[in-house]
């Protein structure tokens, strides 16, 4: 997960506001991207999306999203889940948080 520190920052903000956060927590190394573990985690993430009220996509100023995130956005959209974006800068996070 490219933006894991930013995801934790957003999750903390949402939790402080009383939002229940369902998020991925297992980072799959590049060498395991084609593994059964990765496939099971991808399915688990889709199940979390099915449970949620909305999806928050976390990225940085580049607005990069990877293949797994694109697939999750497509799944959420197909299932009527609203998508919102949280952009967190890496420099600001290192300095104590970006809002």
Tab-separated table of C-alpha atoms in Angstrom:
chain	number	residue	atom	x	y	z
A	1	UNK	CA	0.000	0.000	0.000
A	2	UNK	CA	1.647	3.106	-1.263
A	3	UNK	CA	-0.205	5.542	1.020
A	4	UNK	CA	-0.471	3.545	4.243
A	5	UNK	CA	0.675	6.415	6.538
A	6	UNK	CA	-1.864	8.699	4.867
A	7	UNK	CA	-4.567	6.028	5.279
A	8	UNK	CA	-3.847	5.861	9.005
A	9	UNK	CA	-4.044	9.655	9.215
A	10	UNK	CA	-7.424	9.724	7.462
A	11	UNK	CA	-8.691	6.806	9.577
A	12	UNK	CA	-7.713	8.677	12.737
A	13	UNK	CA	-9.534	11.812	11.574
A	14	UNK	CA	-12.673	9.886	10.691
A	15	UNK	CA	-12.587	7.889	13.930
A	16	UNK	CA	-12.341	11.109	15.948
A	17	UNK	CA	-15.554	12.221	14.215
A	18	UNK	CA	-17.326	9.006	15.201
A	19	UNK	CA	-17.044	7.226	11.847
A	20	UNK	CA	-16.469	3.472	11.872
A	21	UNK	CA	-13.505	2.816	9.579
A	22	UNK	CA	-13.036	-0.421	7.650
A	23	UNK	CA	-9.618	-0.400	6.035
A	24	UNK	CA	-7.029	-2.764	4.595
A	25	UNK	CA	-4.199	-3.463	7.017
A	26	UNK	CA	-2.042	-6.164	5.395
A	27	UNK	CA	0.653	-4.834	3.085
A	28	UNK	CA	1.412	-7.390	0.357
A	29	UNK	CA	5.013	-7.185	-0.878
A	30	UNK	CA	5.644	-6.880	-4.619
A	31	UNK	CA	6.952	-10.456	-4.641
A	32	UNK	CA	3.549	-11.733	-3.399
A	33	UNK	CA	1.247	-9.719	-5.685
A	34	UNK	CA	0.159	-12.847	-7.588
A	35	UNK	CA	-0.257	-15.005	-4.486
A	36	UNK	CA	-3.314	-16.673	-2.984
A	37	UNK	CA	-2.921	-14.380	0.033
A	38	UNK	CA	-3.235	-11.306	-2.207
A	39	UNK	CA	-6.314	-12.778	-3.915
A	40	UNK	CA	-7.965	-13.507	-0.548
A	41	UNK	CA	-7.182	-10.010	0.721
A	42	UNK	CA	-8.625	-8.467	-2.445
A	43	UNK	CA	-11.861	-10.392	-1.832
A	44	UNK	CA	-11.862	-9.322	1.821
A	45	UNK	CA	-11.544	-5.675	0.768
A	46	UNK	CA	-14.552	-6.075	-1.535
A	47	UNK	CA	-16.530	-7.559	1.351
A	48	UNK	CA	-15.593	-4.532	3.479
A	49	UNK	CA	-16.817	-2.251	0.683
A	50	UNK	CA	-20.107	-4.172	0.615
A	51	UNK	CA	-20.541	-3.394	4.330
A	52	UNK	CA	-19.739	0.298	4.141
A	53	UNK	CA	-21.842	3.410	3.557
A	54	UNK	CA	-19.173	5.120	1.451
A	55	UNK	CA	-15.604	4.652	0.250
A	56	UNK	CA	-12.837	7.140	0.957
A	57	UNK	CA	-9.935	6.859	-1.484
A	58	UNK	CA	-6.682	8.056	0.054
A	59	UNK	CA	-3.900	9.421	-2.116
A	60	UNK	CA	-1.307	12.195	-2.174
A	61	UNK	CA	-0.843	15.248	-4.369
A	62	UNK	CA	-0.009	13.004	-7.353
A	63	UNK	CA	-3.530	11.491	-7.202
A	64	UNK	CA	-1.991	8.100	-8.020
A	65	UNK	CA	-4.230	5.071	-7.618
A	66	UNK	CA	-3.093	1.531	-8.307
A	67	UNK	CA	-4.818	-1.369	-10.006
A	68	UNK	CA	-6.331	-2.772	-6.797
A	69	UNK	CA	-7.728	0.610	-5.828
A	70	UNK	CA	-9.179	1.121	-9.310
A	71	UNK	CA	-10.891	-2.283	-9.028
A	72	UNK	CA	-12.253	-1.380	-5.585
A	73	UNK	CA	-13.565	1.961	-6.880
A	74	UNK	CA	-15.287	0.168	-9.763
A	75	UNK	CA	-16.850	-2.360	-7.375
A	76	UNK	CA	-18.030	0.398	-5.037
A	77	UNK	CA	-19.508	2.394	-7.924
A	78	UNK	CA	-21.272	-0.679	-9.341
A	79	UNK	CA	-22.788	-1.261	-5.908
A	80	UNK	CA	-23.974	2.314	-5.393
A	81	UNK	CA	-21.384	3.333	-2.823
A	82	UNK	CA	-20.465	7.020	-2.908
A	83	UNK	CA	-16.769	7.728	-3.412
A	84	UNK	CA	-14.922	10.566	-1.715
A	85	UNK	CA	-11.271	11.483	-1.867
A	86	UNK	CA	-8.797	12.325	0.868
A	87	UNK	CA	-5.562	13.875	-0.349
A	88	UNK	CA	-2.765	13.885	2.191
A	89	UNK	CA	0.650	15.305	1.426
A	90	UNK	CA	3.635	13.211	2.451
A	91	UNK	CA	5.722	16.236	3.481
A	92	UNK	CA	2.951	17.572	5.700
A	93	UNK	CA	2.413	14.143	7.278
A	94	UNK	CA	6.081	13.968	8.184
A	95	UNK	CA	5.727	17.389	9.785
A	96	UNK	CA	2.775	16.338	11.916
A	97	UNK	CA	-0.288	15.957	9.742
A	98	UNK	CA	-2.018	17.532	6.771
A	99	UNK	CA	-5.568	18.764	6.766
